[in-house]
PDB file of C-alpha atoms in Angstrom:
ATOM      1  CA  UNK A   1     -84.628 -48.174-360.197  1.00 92.00           C
ATOM      2  CA  UNK A   2     -85.239 -49.955-357.052  1.00 94.00           C
ATOM      3  CA  UNK A   3     -85.228 -53.871-357.485  1.00 95.00           C
ATOM      4  CA  UNK A   4     -88.841 -54.000-355.527  1.00 95.00           C
ATOM      5  CA  UNK A   5     -89.917 -51.622-358.198  1.00 94.00           C
ATOM      6  CA  UNK A   6     -88.765 -54.222-360.623  1.00 95.00           C
ATOM      7  CA  UNK A   7     -90.583 -57.084-358.869  1.00 96.00           C
ATOM      8  CA  UNK A   8     -93.733 -55.300-358.678  1.00 95.00           C
ATOM      9  CA  UNK A   9     -93.562 -54.688-362.161  1.00 95.00           C
ATOM     10  CA  UNK A  10     -92.831 -58.348-362.686  1.00 96.00           C
ATOM     11  CA  UNK A  11     -96.719 -59.452-361.354  1.00 96.00           C
ATOM     12  CA  UNK A  12     -98.295 -61.117-364.098  1.00 96.00           C
ATOM     13  CA  UNK A  13     -95.093 -61.968-365.999  1.00 97.00           C
ATOM     14  CA  UNK A  14     -93.490 -65.673-365.699  1.00 97.00           C
ATOM     15  CA  UNK A  15     -90.274 -65.963-363.757  1.00 97.00           C
ATOM     16  CA  UNK A  16     -87.518 -68.224-362.198  1.00 97.00           C
ATOM     17  CA  UNK A  17     -86.912 -68.099-358.719  1.00 97.00           C
ATOM     18  CA  UNK A  18     -83.737 -69.664-357.093  1.00 96.00           C
ATOM     19  CA  UNK A  19     -83.924 -70.805-353.595  1.00 96.00           C
ATOM     20  CA  UNK A  20     -80.996 -70.663-351.411  1.00 94.00           C
ATOM     21  CA  UNK A  21     -81.271 -74.513-351.000  1.00 93.00           C
ATOM     22  CA  UNK A  22     -80.788 -74.647-354.742  1.00 94.00           C
ATOM     23  CA  UNK A  23     -84.209 -75.499-355.562  1.00 96.00           C
ATOM     24  CA  UNK A  24     -85.835 -73.336-358.649  1.00 97.00           C
ATOM     25  CA  UNK A  25     -89.493 -72.482-359.031  1.00 97.00           C
ATOM     26  CA  UNK A  26     -90.835 -71.387-362.340  1.00 97.00           C
ATOM     27  CA  UNK A  27     -94.189 -69.659-362.673  1.00 97.00           C
ATOM     28  CA  UNK A  28     -96.147 -66.625-363.064  1.00 97.00           C
ATOM     29  CA  UNK A  29     -95.641 -63.906-360.284  1.00 97.00           C
ATOM     30  CA  UNK A  30     -99.251 -63.256-358.913  1.00 97.00           C
ATOM     31  CA  UNK A  31     -98.065 -61.348-355.755  1.00 96.00           C
ATOM     32  CA  UNK A  32     -95.089 -59.549-353.827  1.00 96.00           C
ATOM     33  CA  UNK A  33     -94.295 -57.651-351.220  1.00 95.00           C
ATOM     34  CA  UNK A  34     -91.706 -55.510-349.542  1.00 95.00           C
ATOM     35  CA  UNK A  35     -90.165 -58.523-347.906  1.00 96.00           C
ATOM     36  CA  UNK A  36     -89.922 -60.261-351.416  1.00 96.00           C
ATOM     37  CA  UNK A  37     -92.542 -62.681-350.289  1.00 97.00           C
ATOM     38  CA  UNK A  38     -94.197 -64.000-353.296  1.00 96.00           C
ATOM     39  CA  UNK A  39     -97.169 -66.023-354.599  1.00 97.00           C
ATOM     40  CA  UNK A  40     -96.486 -67.700-357.917  1.00 97.00           C
ATOM     41  CA  UNK A  41     -99.020 -69.638-359.935  1.00 97.00           C
ATOM     42  CA  UNK A  42     -98.866 -72.538-362.386  1.00 96.00           C
ATOM     43  CA  UNK A  43     -95.280 -73.422-360.826  1.00 97.00           C
ATOM     44  CA  UNK A  44     -92.749 -76.267-361.641  1.00 97.00           C
ATOM     45  CA  UNK A  45     -90.678 -76.780-358.702  1.00 96.00           C
ATOM     46  CA  UNK A  46     -87.149 -78.558-359.720  1.00 96.00           C
ATOM     47  CA  UNK A  47     -84.728 -79.862-356.733  1.00 95.00           C
ATOM     48  CA  UNK A  48     -81.359 -78.829-356.530  1.00 94.00           C
ATOM     49  CA  UNK A  49     -80.070 -81.322-358.701  1.00 94.00           C
ATOM     50  CA  UNK A  50     -82.147 -80.763-361.338  1.00 92.00           C
ATOM     51  CA  UNK A  51     -83.209 -84.330-361.476  1.00 95.00           C
ATOM     52  CA  UNK A  52     -86.950 -84.196-360.061  1.00 95.00           C
ATOM     53  CA  UNK A  53     -89.895 -81.724-361.087  1.00 96.00           C
ATOM     54  CA  UNK A  54     -92.929 -81.125-359.240  1.00 96.00           C
ATOM     55  CA  UNK A  55     -95.967 -79.161-360.718  1.00 97.00           C
ATOM     56  CA  UNK A  56     -97.779 -76.905-358.096  1.00 96.00           C
ATOM     57  CA  UNK A  57    -100.751 -74.753-358.958  1.00 97.00           C
ATOM     58  CA  UNK A  58     -99.949 -72.330-356.594  1.00 96.00           C
ATOM     59  CA  UNK A  59     -97.327 -71.635-354.148  1.00 96.00           C
ATOM     60  CA  UNK A  60     -96.006 -68.847-351.312  1.00 97.00           C
ATOM     61  CA  UNK A  61     -92.337 -68.153-351.160  1.00 97.00           C
ATOM     62  CA  UNK A  62     -91.069 -66.424-347.861  1.00 97.00           C
ATOM     63  CA  UNK A  63     -88.737 -63.611-349.283  1.00 96.00           C
ATOM     64  CA  UNK A  64     -85.642 -64.754-347.123  1.00 96.00           C
ATOM     65  CA  UNK A  65     -85.526 -68.039-348.619  1.00 96.00           C
ATOM     66  CA  UNK A  66     -84.692 -66.600-352.302  1.00 97.00           C
ATOM     67  CA  UNK A  67     -81.192 -66.377-353.842  1.00 96.00           C
ATOM     68  CA  UNK A  68     -82.107 -64.840-356.931  1.00 96.00           C
ATOM     69  CA  UNK A  69     -84.928 -64.026-359.458  1.00 97.00           C
ATOM     70  CA  UNK A  70     -84.902 -64.426-363.207  1.00 97.00           C
ATOM     71  CA  UNK A  71     -87.131 -62.006-364.915  1.00 96.00           C
ATOM     72  CA  UNK A  72     -88.238 -61.532-368.628  1.00 96.00           C
ATOM     73  CA  UNK A  73     -86.112 -58.583-370.341  1.00 95.00           C
ATOM     74  CA  UNK A  74     -88.997 -56.650-371.537  1.00 94.00           C
ATOM     75  CA  UNK A  75     -90.016 -56.092-367.680  1.00 95.00           C
ATOM     76  CA  UNK A  76     -87.228 -53.737-367.100  1.00 94.00           C
ATOM     77  CA  UNK A  77     -88.485 -51.548-369.704  1.00 94.00           C
ATOM     78  CA  UNK A  78     -92.177 -51.634-368.668  1.00 95.00           C
ATOM     79  CA  UNK A  79     -90.711 -50.424-364.880  1.00 94.00           C
ATOM     80  CA  UNK A  80     -88.997 -47.667-366.612  1.00 93.00           C
ATOM     81  CA  UNK A  81     -91.961 -46.381-368.133  1.00 93.00           C
ATOM     82  CA  UNK A  82     -94.125 -46.958-364.969  1.00 91.00           C
ATOM     83  CA  UNK A  83     -91.448 -44.971-363.200  1.00 89.00           C
ATOM     84  CA  UNK A  84     -91.255 -42.060-365.849  1.00 91.00           C
ATOM     85  CA  UNK A  85     -95.305 -41.907-365.701  1.00 91.00           C
ATOM     86  CA  UNK A  86     -95.497 -41.832-361.867  1.00 89.00           C
ATOM     87  CA  UNK A  87     -92.691 -38.884-361.987  1.00 89.00           C
ATOM     88  CA  UNK A  88     -94.647 -36.962-364.260  1.00 90.00           C
ATOM     89  CA  UNK A  89     -98.022 -37.310-362.457  1.00 89.00           C
ATOM     90  CA  UNK A  90     -96.175 -36.396-358.927  1.00 87.00           C
ATOM     91  CA  UNK A  91     -95.106 -33.273-361.088  1.00 87.00           C
ATOM     92  CA  UNK A  92     -98.504 -32.478-362.278  1.00 85.00           C
ATOM     93  CA  UNK A  93     -99.977 -32.786-358.498  1.00 85.00           C
ATOM     94  CA  UNK A  94     -96.994 -30.618-357.028  1.00 81.00           C
ATOM     95  CA  UNK A  95     -97.013 -28.064-359.716  1.00 73.00           C
ATOM     96  CA  UNK A  96     -99.849 -25.774-358.652  1.00 67.00           C
ATOM     97  CA  UNK A  97     -97.971 -25.103-355.475  1.00 61.00           C
ATOM     98  CA  UNK A  98     -95.736 -22.968-357.885  1.00 58.00           C
ATOM     99  CA  UNK A  99     -92.969 -21.410-355.180  1.00 57.00           C
ATOM    100  CA  UNK A 100     -95.040 -23.400-352.496  1.00 54.00           C
ATOM    101  CA  UNK A 101     -91.915 -24.065-350.353  1.00 59.00           C
ATOM    102  CA  UNK A 102     -93.427 -22.013-347.504  1.00 55.00           C
ATOM    103  CA  UNK A 103     -97.022 -23.492-347.989  1.00 53.00           C
ATOM    104  CA  UNK A 104     -95.705 -27.091-348.033  1.00 53.00           C
ATOM    105  CA  UNK A 105     -94.319 -26.452-344.568  1.00 55.00           C
ATOM    106  CA  UNK A 106     -97.125 -24.574-343.035  1.00 50.00           C
ATOM    107  CA  UNK A 107     -98.799 -27.466-341.424  1.00 50.00           C
ATOM    108  CA  UNK A 108    -101.608 -25.725-340.103  1.00 51.00           C
ATOM    109  CA  UNK A 109    -103.702 -25.894-343.151  1.00 50.00           C
ATOM    110  CA  UNK A 110    -103.594 -22.340-343.516  1.00 52.00           C
ATOM    111  CA  UNK A 111    -102.400 -20.408-346.441  1.00 53.00           C
ATOM    112  CA  UNK A 112     -98.542 -19.844-345.366  1.00 48.00           C
ATOM    113  CA  UNK A 113     -97.651 -19.224-348.938  1.00 48.00           C
ATOM    114  CA  UNK A 114     -94.766 -16.883-349.954  1.00 49.00           C
ATOM    115  CA  UNK A 115     -93.557 -13.919-348.184  1.00 53.00           C
ATOM    116  CA  UNK A 116     -95.909 -12.412-345.760  1.00 51.00           C
ATOM    117  CA  UNK A 117     -95.678  -8.652-345.206  1.00 51.00           C
ATOM    118  CA  UNK A 118     -96.931  -6.773-342.467  1.00 52.00           C
ATOM    119  CA  UNK A 119     -98.437  -9.398-340.152  1.00 51.00           C
ATOM    120  CA  UNK A 120     -99.223  -7.129-337.675  1.00 50.00           C
ATOM    121  CA  UNK A 121     -96.873  -6.365-334.506  1.00 49.00           C
ATOM    122  CA  UNK A 122     -97.625  -9.499-333.044  1.00 49.00           C
ATOM    123  CA  UNK A 123     -94.822 -10.704-334.672  1.00 48.00           C
ATOM    124  CA  UNK A 124     -92.246  -8.711-333.020  1.00 48.00           C
ATOM    125  CA  UNK A 125     -90.555 -11.156-330.470  1.00 48.00           C
ATOM    126  CA  UNK A 126     -91.274 -14.168-332.366  1.00 51.00           C
ATOM    127  CA  UNK A 127     -88.005 -14.336-334.192  1.00 50.00           C
ATOM    128  CA  UNK A 128     -89.656 -15.053-338.059  1.00 47.00           C
ATOM    129  CA  UNK A 129     -90.000 -11.332-338.668  1.00 47.00           C
ATOM    130  CA  UNK A 130     -91.894 -10.989-342.029  1.00 50.00           C
ATOM    131  CA  UNK A 131     -90.552 -14.312-343.507  1.00 52.00           C
ATOM    132  CA  UNK A 132     -92.277 -16.724-341.216  1.00 50.00           C
ATOM    133  CA  UNK A 133     -93.211 -19.900-342.510  1.00 52.00           C
ATOM    134  CA  UNK A 134     -96.130 -21.100-341.039  1.00 48.00           C
ATOM    135  CA  UNK A 135     -99.543 -19.157-340.896  1.00 47.00           C
ATOM    136  CA  UNK A 136    -100.611 -20.298-337.143  1.00 50.00           C
ATOM    137  CA  UNK A 137     -97.820 -18.721-334.840  1.00 47.00           C
ATOM    138  CA  UNK A 138     -98.539 -15.439-336.680  1.00 45.00           C
ATOM    139  CA  UNK A 139    -101.968 -15.533-336.243  1.00 45.00           C
ATOM    140  CA  UNK A 140    -102.721 -16.969-332.898  1.00 44.00           C
ATOM    141  CA  UNK A 141    -101.069 -13.913-331.098  1.00 43.00           C
TER     142      UNK A 141
ATOM    143  CA  UNK B   1     -75.105 -46.702-348.128  1.00 52.00           C
ATOM    144  CA  UNK B   2     -74.483 -44.452-351.190  1.00 65.00           C
ATOM    145  CA  UNK B   3     -71.593 -46.600-352.231  1.00 86.00           C
ATOM    146  CA  UNK B   4     -73.222 -48.404-355.106  1.00 93.00           C
ATOM    147  CA  UNK B   5     -74.675 -45.243-356.705  1.00 94.00           C
ATOM    148  CA  UNK B   6     -71.639 -44.789-359.070  1.00 96.00           C
ATOM    149  CA  UNK B   7     -71.972 -48.009-360.168  1.00 96.00           C
ATOM    150  CA  UNK B   8     -75.474 -47.861-361.467  1.00 96.00           C
ATOM    151  CA  UNK B   9     -75.463 -48.144-365.525  1.00 96.00           C
ATOM    152  CA  UNK B  10     -72.183 -49.440-365.601  1.00 96.00           C
ATOM    153  CA  UNK B  11     -70.740 -53.163-366.003  1.00 96.00           C
ATOM    154  CA  UNK B  12     -70.329 -55.007-362.756  1.00 97.00           C
ATOM    155  CA  UNK B  13     -69.097 -58.066-361.516  1.00 97.00           C
ATOM    156  CA  UNK B  14     -71.001 -60.067-358.692  1.00 97.00           C
ATOM    157  CA  UNK B  15     -69.935 -62.792-356.446  1.00 96.00           C
ATOM    158  CA  UNK B  16     -72.644 -64.298-354.600  1.00 95.00           C
ATOM    159  CA  UNK B  17     -72.202 -66.119-351.387  1.00 93.00           C
ATOM    160  CA  UNK B  18     -72.490 -69.527-352.953  1.00 92.00           C
ATOM    161  CA  UNK B  19     -69.348 -68.790-355.023  1.00 93.00           C
ATOM    162  CA  UNK B  20     -70.965 -67.746-358.275  1.00 95.00           C
ATOM    163  CA  UNK B  21     -69.734 -65.247-360.559  1.00 96.00           C
ATOM    164  CA  UNK B  22     -72.054 -62.858-362.567  1.00 97.00           C
ATOM    165  CA  UNK B  23     -71.418 -59.925-364.422  1.00 96.00           C
ATOM    166  CA  UNK B  24     -73.729 -57.496-366.183  1.00 97.00           C
ATOM    167  CA  UNK B  25     -75.157 -53.690-366.082  1.00 97.00           C
ATOM    168  CA  UNK B  26     -76.219 -52.576-362.584  1.00 97.00           C
ATOM    169  CA  UNK B  27     -79.552 -50.907-362.800  1.00 96.00           C
ATOM    170  CA  UNK B  28     -80.590 -50.680-359.531  1.00 96.00           C
ATOM    171  CA  UNK B  29     -80.089 -51.443-355.654  1.00 96.00           C
ATOM    172  CA  UNK B  30     -81.488 -51.069-352.515  1.00 95.00           C
ATOM    173  CA  UNK B  31     -80.691 -50.554-348.597  1.00 94.00           C
ATOM    174  CA  UNK B  32     -80.401 -54.578-348.452  1.00 95.00           C
ATOM    175  CA  UNK B  33     -77.955 -54.646-351.527  1.00 95.00           C
ATOM    176  CA  UNK B  34     -80.733 -56.221-353.706  1.00 97.00           C
ATOM    177  CA  UNK B  35     -79.467 -55.682-357.417  1.00 97.00           C
ATOM    178  CA  UNK B  36     -80.807 -55.301-360.473  1.00 97.00           C
ATOM    179  CA  UNK B  37     -78.675 -56.764-363.424  1.00 97.00           C
ATOM    180  CA  UNK B  38     -79.470 -56.469-366.852  1.00 96.00           C
ATOM    181  CA  UNK B  39     -77.986 -58.532-369.484  1.00 96.00           C
ATOM    182  CA  UNK B  40     -76.619 -60.961-366.838  1.00 96.00           C
ATOM    183  CA  UNK B  41     -74.128 -63.641-367.415  1.00 96.00           C
ATOM    184  CA  UNK B  42     -72.511 -65.977-365.460  1.00 96.00           C
ATOM    185  CA  UNK B  43     -69.006 -67.063-365.600  1.00 94.00           C
ATOM    186  CA  UNK B  44     -68.270 -70.697-365.101  1.00 95.00           C
ATOM    187  CA  UNK B  45     -64.585 -71.255-364.367  1.00 94.00           C
ATOM    188  CA  UNK B  46     -63.302 -74.368-363.877  1.00 92.00           C
ATOM    189  CA  UNK B  47     -59.754 -76.070-363.359  1.00 93.00           C
ATOM    190  CA  UNK B  48     -59.489 -77.895-366.619  1.00 91.00           C
ATOM    191  CA  UNK B  49     -62.177 -76.964-369.063  1.00 92.00           C
ATOM    192  CA  UNK B  50     -62.873 -73.841-371.144  1.00 93.00           C
ATOM    193  CA  UNK B  51     -64.504 -71.083-369.214  1.00 92.00           C
ATOM    194  CA  UNK B  52     -68.368 -71.604-369.863  1.00 93.00           C
ATOM    195  CA  UNK B  53     -70.552 -67.798-370.088  1.00 93.00           C
ATOM    196  CA  UNK B  54     -74.159 -68.542-369.663  1.00 95.00           C
ATOM    197  CA  UNK B  55     -76.487 -65.695-371.132  1.00 95.00           C
ATOM    198  CA  UNK B  56     -79.342 -65.218-368.436  1.00 96.00           C
ATOM    199  CA  UNK B  57     -80.778 -61.959-369.017  1.00 96.00           C
ATOM    200  CA  UNK B  58     -82.402 -59.696-366.613  1.00 97.00           C
ATOM    201  CA  UNK B  59     -81.751 -60.873-362.816  1.00 97.00           C
ATOM    202  CA  UNK B  60     -82.645 -59.840-359.614  1.00 97.00           C
ATOM    203  CA  UNK B  61     -80.026 -60.882-357.132  1.00 97.00           C
ATOM    204  CA  UNK B  62     -81.192 -60.850-353.139  1.00 97.00           C
ATOM    205  CA  UNK B  63     -79.080 -58.769-351.456  1.00 95.00           C
ATOM    206  CA  UNK B  64     -78.377 -61.723-348.730  1.00 94.00           C
ATOM    207  CA  UNK B  65     -76.568 -63.679-351.483  1.00 94.00           C
ATOM    208  CA  UNK B  66     -74.253 -60.909-352.712  1.00 95.00           C
ATOM    209  CA  UNK B  67     -70.871 -61.400-351.377  1.00 94.00           C
ATOM    210  CA  UNK B  68     -69.207 -58.658-353.801  1.00 95.00           C
ATOM    211  CA  UNK B  69     -70.255 -56.138-356.351  1.00 96.00           C
ATOM    212  CA  UNK B  70     -66.977 -54.592-358.158  1.00 96.00           C
ATOM    213  CA  UNK B  71     -66.881 -52.230-361.220  1.00 96.00           C
ATOM    214  CA  UNK B  72     -65.447 -53.424-364.164  1.00 96.00           C
ATOM    215  CA  UNK B  73     -62.606 -51.866-366.067  1.00 95.00           C
ATOM    216  CA  UNK B  74     -63.911 -52.238-369.837  1.00 91.00           C
ATOM    217  CA  UNK B  75     -60.443 -51.529-371.164  1.00 93.00           C
ATOM    218  CA  UNK B  76     -58.962 -54.657-368.911  1.00 94.00           C
ATOM    219  CA  UNK B  77     -61.963 -56.744-369.357  1.00 91.00           C
ATOM    220  CA  UNK B  78     -61.936 -56.764-373.000  1.00 91.00           C
ATOM    221  CA  UNK B  79     -58.525 -57.932-373.358  1.00 93.00           C
ATOM    222  CA  UNK B  80     -59.132 -61.022-371.307  1.00 92.00           C
ATOM    223  CA  UNK B  81     -59.853 -64.024-373.344  1.00 91.00           C
ATOM    224  CA  UNK B  82     -62.253 -65.728-370.810  1.00 89.00           C
ATOM    225  CA  UNK B  83     -62.321 -68.928-372.878  1.00 88.00           C
ATOM    226  CA  UNK B  84     -58.779 -69.723-371.907  1.00 89.00           C
ATOM    227  CA  UNK B  85     -59.081 -68.395-368.218  1.00 91.00           C
ATOM    228  CA  UNK B  86     -58.932 -71.695-365.928  1.00 93.00           C
ATOM    229  CA  UNK B  87     -59.135 -71.627-362.107  1.00 92.00           C
ATOM    230  CA  UNK B  88     -60.510 -73.270-358.912  1.00 90.00           C
ATOM    231  CA  UNK B  89     -64.262 -73.273-358.081  1.00 88.00           C
ATOM    232  CA  UNK B  90     -64.817 -70.652-355.443  1.00 90.00           C
ATOM    233  CA  UNK B  91     -66.119 -71.829-352.161  1.00 88.00           C
ATOM    234  CA  UNK B  92     -69.112 -70.212-350.515  1.00 86.00           C
ATOM    235  CA  UNK B  93     -69.060 -67.653-347.935  1.00 86.00           C
ATOM    236  CA  UNK B  94     -71.426 -69.411-345.851  1.00 74.00           C
ATOM    237  CA  UNK B  95     -73.629 -72.183-345.722  1.00 64.00           C
ATOM    238  CA  UNK B  96     -76.778 -71.537-347.496  1.00 50.00           C
ATOM    239  CA  UNK B  97     -79.710 -73.522-346.754  1.00 51.00           C
ATOM    240  CA  UNK B  98     -79.708 -76.332-344.857  1.00 50.00           C
TER     241      UNK B  98
END
């Protein structure tokens, strides 16, 4: 699983963020992006010695300042389930195109599907023979 | 690029650039070496006190702070009594923060 998938799944969950400076932030993850930039709410900020605490209603963290994130154990399981669901949905979408290898790559929007027979003499000399992938080149000529 | 793929699902030890040592099960990684460590533990090894093992849970380490990720040999690891291990504190590989 990708670390950023886990991070995305952590939205709405509490987490501890340690920054490179040693400061820590405890709060609920509101939002995150591909650079690991975060917005947290209801934050308790602790200085690097652990001696001073600050409460912030909300804060934004630029991803490059992060050393690590500590997230609740259950988030991993949730992320796994989400991953699994997405994979199944993806399969559902792509299944109707059985044997659709040619179709996917036919780019022209025309049905490229499968083996095409007898596309006419125009095919001669195009190199594709009867196993051309795309519909367009065969039909334009 | 794919050098970490064989480590996924296995016990690993990670040394961070601030000289800390983590162990856990590698559950994922990406191009920037961000790592997911499940059941992460930190081993605090000091010169004159028993090693402390901290149970941390699920960790996401940012790639920038990863110095090393090594595969653990379970057989050898289980023979080590970490409680008795003493050692100098590791330095950092770079000046973190400013």
